[in-house]
Amino acid sequence: MSIPPFPAHQAREGRFVGTIRSLRPHLENTMRYMLLRRSDPAHEAGLPISPARRAALVAYTGAMADAGILRACEHLLPSASGVRLSIANGRVTRTDGPFAAAHALIAGFAAIDVASKGEALEWAARWPPGEAGAAEVEVRLSGCPDGCADVHAAEQPGASGQRYAILLRSSVDLENEIPVARARLDALDAHNAAEARAGVLLGADGLRSSALATRVRLASGKLTVVDGPFTEIKEMIAGYWLIRAPSLQDAIAWATRNPYPVGPPVEVEIRQLAELHDGAAVFTPELRAAEQHMRTHQLDAGMRAQLAGAPVPR
C-alpha cells in the first residue's frame, strides 16, 4: 500500500481546530472509519494555533469535504475541562481532568466513508502534524460487532447548550469482541432513538477491535505505520455518544443513566466539544468560510445530515 507524504505546505502544522459540518449520509459500498487524532502537550495546554496551521487544517478538511467522504469532524477541548466516570453496581466514581499522558488522550476525530482501509490510511497520513512536527492518528473501523442501529439526529437549528463526547473506554471483552446479548443491544438502540428524537443525542457509534486498527505516526519527518492489535487496552476508545446538554453536570447525569451494552463496570470519559464561539484564536474567518463552503457543497449535492452540528478535530 502506498501512503503519500504530507504535502509540503502542511508539514509544519497539525491539529484540527474549528467547526466544520458534514452533510453527507452513509453511502452504500463504503466503510466508515474513525480517524482518532492523539493529543499532545500543546493541545492539552490549550495553546493557540499559528496561521500556517490554520491554513493546513482548512485545506485538509476542505479536501475531505470536496472528496465527498467527510461524515463528521470534532475538536475536543483539553482534558482539563473533562471528567472520567467509573460506573459499577449503582455507584459512580468521578475523576476530574486534566489527565496525565497526553499521548493517550484524544484531541479530535474525523469520521469518513471510504471504499477501503487503504484509502482511510492515505487520509490519515495527510493529517497535518502538530507544532512539534509530530502527529499520531489511529484508524479504526466503525460499527458494532453484533450490530446496532444508526442514530438519526433530529434537526434542531439554534439549539442551546454545550455539546459533549461520551467516550467509552475499551476493556478485554470489548477488545476481544465478546458477543453482547441481543436484549442489551435492543435496549441501547431504543434509548438512542428516543434521545435522538428529543434532540439530545447527536450521534453514536461503536469502534471495532484494535486488531483491525492501524496507527499512522509522523515524527522527525518520518512516517511510520503500525498495525494492531494494541496492548494499552484502557487507553483505547470502544465507542462514543455525542450529546447536547445544558452543562457538564447534565452530561454526567446522562452518561450515568445510559444503558451501555457492556459491563459493569463501565468507564467513560466526558469531553466538551469546541463550538464556534469558544475563542477567536480558534475559530477564524477562514474556518467559518470553510464551514460554509462545505455546507453549500453538500447541500447542492442533495445530501442531508444524520449527525447534527459537527466540528473539527485537533
mmCIF file of C-alpha atoms in Angstrom, residues 44-312:
data_model
loop_
_atom_site.group_PDB
_atom_site.id
_atom_site.type_symbol
_atom_site.label_atom_id
_atom_site.label_comp_id
_atom_site.label_asym_id
_atom_site.label_seq_id
_atom_site.Cartn_x
_atom_site.Cartn_y
_atom_site.Cartn_z
ATOM 1 C CA GLU A 44 -3.529 19.838 26.399
ATOM 2 C CA ALA A 45 -2.131 23.279 27.285
ATOM 3 C CA GLY A 46 -4.727 24.962 25.075
ATOM 4 C CA LEU A 47 -2.077 26.848 23.122
ATOM 5 C CA PRO A 48 -3.255 28.996 20.193
ATOM 6 C CA ILE A 49 -2.556 27.785 16.704
ATOM 7 C CA SER A 50 -0.458 29.538 14.102
ATOM 8 C CA PRO A 51 -1.811 30.956 10.823
ATOM 9 C CA ALA A 52 0.124 28.310 8.886
ATOM 10 C CA ARG A 53 -1.539 25.525 10.852
ATOM 11 C CA ARG A 54 -4.944 27.095 10.326
ATOM 12 C CA ALA A 55 -4.371 27.135 6.601
ATOM 13 C CA ALA A 56 -3.288 23.488 6.623
ATOM 14 C CA LEU A 57 -6.360 22.421 8.579
ATOM 15 C CA VAL A 58 -8.730 24.330 6.327
ATOM 16 C CA ALA A 59 -7.105 22.793 3.256
ATOM 17 C CA TYR A 60 -7.176 19.263 4.682
ATOM 18 C CA THR A 61 -10.767 19.224 5.872
ATOM 19 C CA GLY A 62 -11.860 21.060 2.756
ATOM 20 C CA ALA A 63 -10.252 18.339 0.646
ATOM 21 C CA MET A 64 -12.173 15.639 2.548
ATOM 22 C CA ALA A 65 -15.428 17.521 2.071
ATOM 23 C CA ASP A 66 -14.769 18.079 -1.618
ATOM 24 C CA ALA A 67 -13.992 14.368 -1.995
ATOM 25 C CA GLY A 68 -17.415 13.594 -0.519
ATOM 26 C CA ILE A 69 -16.045 11.366 2.245
ATOM 27 C CA LEU A 70 -16.423 13.573 5.313
ATOM 28 C CA ARG A 71 -19.090 12.352 7.717
ATOM 29 C CA ALA A 72 -18.220 14.393 10.796
ATOM 30 C CA CYS A 73 -15.318 16.243 12.350
ATOM 31 C CA GLU A 74 -14.932 17.096 16.004
ATOM 32 C CA HIS A 75 -12.391 19.014 18.047
ATOM 33 C CA LEU A 76 -12.246 18.213 21.771
ATOM 34 C CA LEU A 77 -11.305 20.836 24.310
ATOM 35 C CA PRO A 78 -8.315 19.988 26.556
ATOM 36 C CA SER A 79 -8.935 17.309 29.171
ATOM 37 C CA ALA A 80 -8.803 19.921 31.963
ATOM 38 C CA SER A 81 -12.496 20.522 31.243
ATOM 39 C CA GLY A 82 -13.313 16.811 31.160
ATOM 40 C CA VAL A 83 -14.188 14.084 33.642
ATOM 41 C CA ARG A 84 -13.904 10.318 33.829
ATOM 42 C CA LEU A 85 -16.585 8.119 35.338
ATOM 43 C CA SER A 86 -16.325 4.569 36.604
ATOM 44 C CA ILE A 87 -19.835 3.104 36.819
ATOM 45 C CA ALA A 88 -20.498 -0.170 38.632
ATOM 46 C CA ASN A 89 -23.481 -1.574 40.513
ATOM 47 C CA GLY A 90 -25.161 1.757 41.012
ATOM 48 C CA ARG A 91 -22.023 3.537 42.195
ATOM 49 C CA VAL A 92 -20.279 6.247 40.218
ATOM 50 C CA THR A 93 -16.694 7.320 40.840
ATOM 51 C CA ARG A 94 -15.721 10.656 39.284
ATOM 52 C CA THR A 95 -12.213 11.801 38.375
ATOM 53 C CA ASP A 96 -11.776 15.369 37.160
ATOM 54 C CA GLY A 97 -9.270 16.333 34.475
ATOM 55 C CA PRO A 98 -6.695 17.188 33.434
ATOM 56 C CA PHE A 99 -5.463 13.673 32.794
ATOM 57 C CA ALA A 100 -1.853 12.559 32.547
ATOM 58 C CA ALA A 101 -0.176 11.088 29.462
ATOM 59 C CA ALA A 102 -1.320 13.451 26.724
ATOM 60 C CA HIS A 103 -0.427 10.868 24.065
ATOM 61 C CA ALA A 104 -3.110 8.547 25.487
ATOM 62 C CA LEU A 105 -5.850 11.175 25.082
ATOM 63 C CA ILE A 106 -7.948 12.011 22.059
ATOM 64 C CA ALA A 107 -7.685 15.570 20.754
ATOM 65 C CA GLY A 108 -10.196 15.170 17.943
ATOM 66 C CA PHE A 109 -11.535 12.869 15.296
ATOM 67 C CA ALA A 110 -12.936 12.643 11.810
ATOM 68 C CA ALA A 111 -15.471 10.113 10.564
ATOM 69 C CA ILE A 112 -15.117 9.272 6.888
ATOM 70 C CA ASP A 113 -16.869 6.934 4.451
ATOM 71 C CA VAL A 114 -14.350 5.361 2.086
ATOM 72 C CA ALA A 115 -14.088 2.320 -0.167
ATOM 73 C CA SER A 116 -11.248 0.635 1.716
ATOM 74 C CA LYS A 117 -8.978 0.775 4.724
ATOM 75 C CA GLY A 118 -6.151 1.714 2.393
ATOM 76 C CA GLU A 119 -7.994 4.877 1.432
ATOM 77 C CA ALA A 120 -8.604 5.689 5.100
ATOM 78 C CA LEU A 121 -4.889 5.274 5.814
ATOM 79 C CA GLU A 122 -3.987 7.620 2.997
ATOM 80 C CA TRP A 123 -6.186 10.318 4.512
ATOM 81 C CA ALA A 124 -4.770 9.649 7.965
ATOM 82 C CA ALA A 125 -1.257 10.081 6.591
ATOM 83 C CA ARG A 126 -2.226 13.535 5.326
ATOM 84 C CA TRP A 127 -3.392 14.751 8.722
ATOM 85 C CA PRO A 128 -1.301 17.877 9.392
ATOM 86 C CA PRO A 129 1.257 17.338 12.188
ATOM 87 C CA GLY A 130 1.438 19.318 15.418
ATOM 88 C CA GLU A 131 3.543 22.274 16.475
ATOM 89 C CA ALA A 132 6.496 19.985 17.184
ATOM 90 C CA GLY A 133 6.214 18.395 13.736
ATOM 91 C CA ALA A 134 4.683 15.165 15.038
ATOM 92 C CA ALA A 135 1.264 13.542 14.813
ATOM 93 C CA GLU A 136 -0.339 10.214 15.605
ATOM 94 C CA VAL A 137 -3.637 9.175 14.057
ATOM 95 C CA GLU A 138 -5.362 5.910 14.912
ATOM 96 C CA VAL A 139 -7.508 4.470 12.114
ATOM 97 C CA ARG A 140 -10.432 2.450 13.495
ATOM 98 C CA LEU A 141 -13.215 0.621 11.692
ATOM 99 C CA SER A 142 -16.584 1.879 12.932
ATOM 100 C CA GLY A 143 -19.558 -0.239 13.889
ATOM 101 C CA CYS A 144 -20.800 -2.710 16.478
ATOM 102 C CA PRO A 145 -19.623 -6.325 16.054
ATOM 103 C CA ASP A 146 -23.124 -7.611 16.877
ATOM 104 C CA GLY A 147 -24.941 -4.865 15.010
ATOM 105 C CA CYS A 148 -26.555 -1.676 16.286
ATOM 106 C CA ALA A 149 -28.988 0.761 14.729
ATOM 107 C CA ASP A 150 -27.904 4.026 13.135
ATOM 108 C CA VAL A 151 -28.645 7.210 15.032
ATOM 109 C CA HIS A 152 -30.808 9.718 13.162
ATOM 110 C CA ALA A 153 -30.470 13.012 14.974
ATOM 111 C CA ALA A 154 -33.406 15.405 14.967
ATOM 112 C CA GLU A 155 -32.728 18.728 13.279
ATOM 113 C CA GLN A 156 -32.876 21.499 15.899
ATOM 114 C CA PRO A 157 -31.483 24.742 14.448
ATOM 115 C CA GLY A 158 -30.336 27.161 17.098
ATOM 116 C CA ALA A 159 -30.417 24.577 19.885
ATOM 117 C CA SER A 160 -28.855 25.796 23.127
ATOM 118 C CA GLY A 161 -26.452 24.032 25.438
ATOM 119 C CA GLN A 162 -22.982 22.590 25.073
ATOM 120 C CA ARG A 163 -22.008 19.501 23.112
ATOM 121 C CA TYR A 164 -20.129 16.679 24.772
ATOM 122 C CA ALA A 165 -18.495 13.452 23.666
ATOM 123 C CA ILE A 166 -19.080 10.415 25.883
ATOM 124 C CA LEU A 167 -16.099 8.182 25.098
ATOM 125 C CA LEU A 168 -16.463 4.536 26.122
ATOM 126 C CA ARG A 169 -13.149 3.161 27.322
ATOM 127 C CA SER A 170 -12.245 -0.268 25.998
ATOM 128 C CA SER A 171 -11.954 -3.475 28.013
ATOM 129 C CA VAL A 172 -10.724 -7.010 27.485
ATOM 130 C CA ASP A 173 -14.222 -8.147 26.481
ATOM 131 C CA LEU A 174 -14.691 -5.261 24.058
ATOM 132 C CA GLU A 175 -11.239 -5.716 22.576
ATOM 133 C CA ASN A 176 -11.929 -9.426 22.040
ATOM 134 C CA GLU A 177 -15.400 -8.632 20.658
ATOM 135 C CA ILE A 178 -17.146 -10.978 23.066
ATOM 136 C CA PRO A 179 -20.780 -11.277 21.864
ATOM 137 C CA VAL A 180 -23.293 -8.971 23.547
ATOM 138 C CA ALA A 181 -26.792 -10.190 24.425
ATOM 139 C CA ARG A 182 -29.339 -9.044 21.851
ATOM 140 C CA ALA A 183 -31.597 -7.724 24.604
ATOM 141 C CA ARG A 184 -28.899 -5.276 25.725
ATOM 142 C CA LEU A 185 -28.336 -4.037 22.187
ATOM 143 C CA ASP A 186 -32.081 -3.647 21.623
ATOM 144 C CA ALA A 187 -32.354 -1.624 24.834
ATOM 145 C CA LEU A 188 -29.479 0.597 23.733
ATOM 146 C CA ASP A 189 -30.977 1.093 20.256
ATOM 147 C CA ALA A 190 -34.331 2.098 21.768
ATOM 148 C CA HIS A 191 -32.654 4.511 24.182
ATOM 149 C CA ASN A 192 -30.542 6.041 21.410
ATOM 150 C CA ALA A 193 -33.591 6.529 19.187
ATOM 151 C CA ALA A 194 -35.567 8.240 21.956
ATOM 152 C CA GLU A 195 -32.673 10.530 22.897
ATOM 153 C CA ALA A 196 -32.119 11.427 19.236
ATOM 154 C CA ARG A 197 -35.796 12.320 18.784
ATOM 155 C CA ALA A 198 -35.532 14.545 21.845
ATOM 156 C CA GLY A 199 -32.613 16.399 20.288
ATOM 157 C CA VAL A 200 -30.188 15.276 22.987
ATOM 158 C CA LEU A 201 -28.273 12.551 21.154
ATOM 159 C CA LEU A 202 -26.497 13.913 18.078
ATOM 160 C CA GLY A 203 -24.629 10.797 17.023
ATOM 161 C CA ALA A 204 -23.232 7.499 18.255
ATOM 162 C CA ASP A 205 -21.254 4.539 17.016
ATOM 163 C CA GLY A 206 -19.080 1.702 18.158
ATOM 164 C CA LEU A 207 -15.483 1.050 17.191
ATOM 165 C CA ARG A 208 -14.240 -2.386 16.271
ATOM 166 C CA SER A 209 -11.323 -4.153 17.948
ATOM 167 C CA SER A 210 -7.835 -2.693 17.611
ATOM 168 C CA ALA A 211 -6.889 -5.937 15.855
ATOM 169 C CA LEU A 212 -8.440 -4.253 12.802
ATOM 170 C CA ALA A 213 -6.795 -0.891 13.504
ATOM 171 C CA THR A 214 -3.658 0.867 12.321
ATOM 172 C CA ARG A 215 -1.724 3.828 13.703
ATOM 173 C CA VAL A 216 -0.056 6.342 11.434
ATOM 174 C CA ARG A 217 2.731 8.350 13.070
ATOM 175 C CA LEU A 218 4.806 11.251 11.840
ATOM 176 C CA ALA A 219 7.926 12.155 13.791
ATOM 177 C CA SER A 220 11.133 13.880 12.675
ATOM 178 C CA GLY A 221 9.865 13.860 9.108
ATOM 179 C CA LYS A 222 9.439 10.083 9.096
ATOM 180 C CA LEU A 223 6.094 8.373 8.545
ATOM 181 C CA THR A 224 5.521 5.075 10.371
ATOM 182 C CA VAL A 225 2.562 2.712 10.015
ATOM 183 C CA VAL A 226 1.878 0.277 12.878
ATOM 184 C CA ASP A 227 -0.835 -2.381 12.650
ATOM 185 C CA GLY A 228 -2.907 -3.526 15.638
ATOM 186 C CA PRO A 229 -3.781 -5.124 17.918
ATOM 187 C CA PHE A 230 -2.524 -2.717 20.564
ATOM 188 C CA THR A 231 -1.799 -3.638 24.160
ATOM 189 C CA GLU A 232 -2.814 -0.482 26.063
ATOM 190 C CA ILE A 233 -6.486 -1.502 26.180
ATOM 191 C CA LYS A 234 -7.663 1.074 28.731
ATOM 192 C CA GLU A 235 -6.224 3.905 26.637
ATOM 193 C CA MET A 236 -8.374 2.954 23.655
ATOM 194 C CA ILE A 237 -11.886 4.024 22.746
ATOM 195 C CA ALA A 238 -14.526 1.373 22.013
ATOM 196 C CA GLY A 239 -17.408 3.690 21.125
ATOM 197 C CA TYR A 240 -18.860 7.152 21.599
ATOM 198 C CA TRP A 241 -22.027 9.192 22.004
ATOM 199 C CA LEU A 242 -22.298 12.872 21.059
ATOM 200 C CA ILE A 243 -24.886 14.719 23.125
ATOM 201 C CA ARG A 244 -26.171 18.222 23.738
ATOM 202 C CA ALA A 245 -26.625 19.138 27.400
ATOM 203 C CA PRO A 246 -27.100 22.363 29.402
ATOM 204 C CA SER A 247 -23.981 21.720 31.500
ATOM 205 C CA LEU A 248 -21.258 19.249 32.367
ATOM 206 C CA GLN A 249 -23.336 18.052 35.314
ATOM 207 C CA ASP A 250 -26.199 17.241 32.956
ATOM 208 C CA ALA A 251 -23.793 15.384 30.671
ATOM 209 C CA ILE A 252 -22.563 13.381 33.659
ATOM 210 C CA ALA A 253 -26.153 12.523 34.608
ATOM 211 C CA TRP A 254 -26.852 11.421 31.036
ATOM 212 C CA ALA A 255 -23.733 9.265 30.902
ATOM 213 C CA THR A 256 -24.595 7.703 34.257
ATOM 214 C CA ARG A 257 -28.027 6.501 33.143
ATOM 215 C CA ASN A 258 -27.004 5.477 29.610
ATOM 216 C CA PRO A 259 -27.726 1.731 29.088
ATOM 217 C CA TYR A 260 -24.262 0.616 27.995
ATOM 218 C CA PRO A 261 -24.112 -2.724 26.172
ATOM 219 C CA VAL A 262 -21.191 -3.859 28.333
ATOM 220 C CA GLY A 263 -20.205 -4.052 31.979
ATOM 221 C CA PRO A 264 -20.434 -3.427 34.810
ATOM 222 C CA PRO A 265 -18.001 -1.932 35.347
ATOM 223 C CA VAL A 266 -18.093 0.742 32.661
ATOM 224 C CA GLU A 267 -15.527 3.514 32.248
ATOM 225 C CA VAL A 268 -16.244 6.611 30.186
ATOM 226 C CA GLU A 269 -14.531 9.919 29.542
ATOM 227 C CA ILE A 270 -16.644 13.032 29.021
ATOM 228 C CA ARG A 271 -15.070 15.762 26.909
ATOM 229 C CA GLN A 272 -16.572 19.040 25.816
ATOM 230 C CA LEU A 273 -16.587 19.736 22.096
ATOM 231 C CA ALA A 274 -15.464 23.036 20.660
ATOM 232 C CA GLU A 275 -18.042 25.498 19.363
ATOM 233 C CA LEU A 276 -17.721 28.472 17.041
ATOM 234 C CA HIS A 277 -17.903 30.874 19.991
ATOM 235 C CA ASP A 278 -15.196 29.137 22.039
ATOM 236 C CA GLY A 279 -12.471 31.576 21.029
ATOM 237 C CA ALA A 280 -11.423 33.871 18.234
ATOM 238 C CA ALA A 281 -7.960 32.324 18.225
ATOM 239 C CA VAL A 282 -9.518 29.024 17.260
ATOM 240 C CA PHE A 283 -12.455 29.922 15.036
ATOM 241 C CA THR A 284 -11.195 32.264 12.406
ATOM 242 C CA PRO A 285 -12.947 33.802 9.397
ATOM 243 C CA GLU A 286 -11.122 31.246 7.254
ATOM 244 C CA LEU A 287 -12.606 28.346 9.216
ATOM 245 C CA ARG A 288 -16.059 29.922 9.128
ATOM 246 C CA ALA A 289 -15.717 30.278 5.355
ATOM 247 C CA ALA A 290 -14.597 26.662 5.078
ATOM 248 C CA GLU A 291 -17.636 25.555 7.069
ATOM 249 C CA GLN A 292 -19.967 27.474 4.781
ATOM 250 C CA HIS A 293 -18.182 26.066 1.737
ATOM 251 C CA MET A 294 -18.735 22.505 2.886
ATOM 252 C CA ARG A 295 -22.358 23.084 3.817
ATOM 253 C CA THR A 296 -23.060 24.558 0.393
ATOM 254 C CA HIS A 297 -21.061 21.815 -1.332
ATOM 255 C CA GLN A 298 -23.085 19.046 0.306
ATOM 256 C CA LEU A 299 -26.483 20.746 0.100
ATOM 257 C CA ASP A 300 -26.027 21.290 -3.617
ATOM 258 C CA ALA A 301 -25.415 17.551 -3.913
ATOM 259 C CA GLY A 302 -28.790 16.902 -2.289
ATOM 260 C CA MET A 303 -27.368 15.440 0.920
ATOM 261 C CA ARG A 304 -28.823 15.816 4.391
ATOM 262 C CA ALA A 305 -27.303 15.396 7.838
ATOM 263 C CA GLN A 306 -27.722 12.459 10.175
ATOM 264 C CA LEU A 307 -25.126 13.739 12.639
ATOM 265 C CA ALA A 308 -26.035 17.221 13.824
ATOM 266 C CA GLY A 309 -23.566 20.035 14.244
ATOM 267 C CA ALA A 310 -20.150 18.555 13.645
ATOM 268 C CA PRO A 311 -16.893 20.476 14.345
ATOM 269 C CA VAL A 312 -13.325 19.701 13.570
#
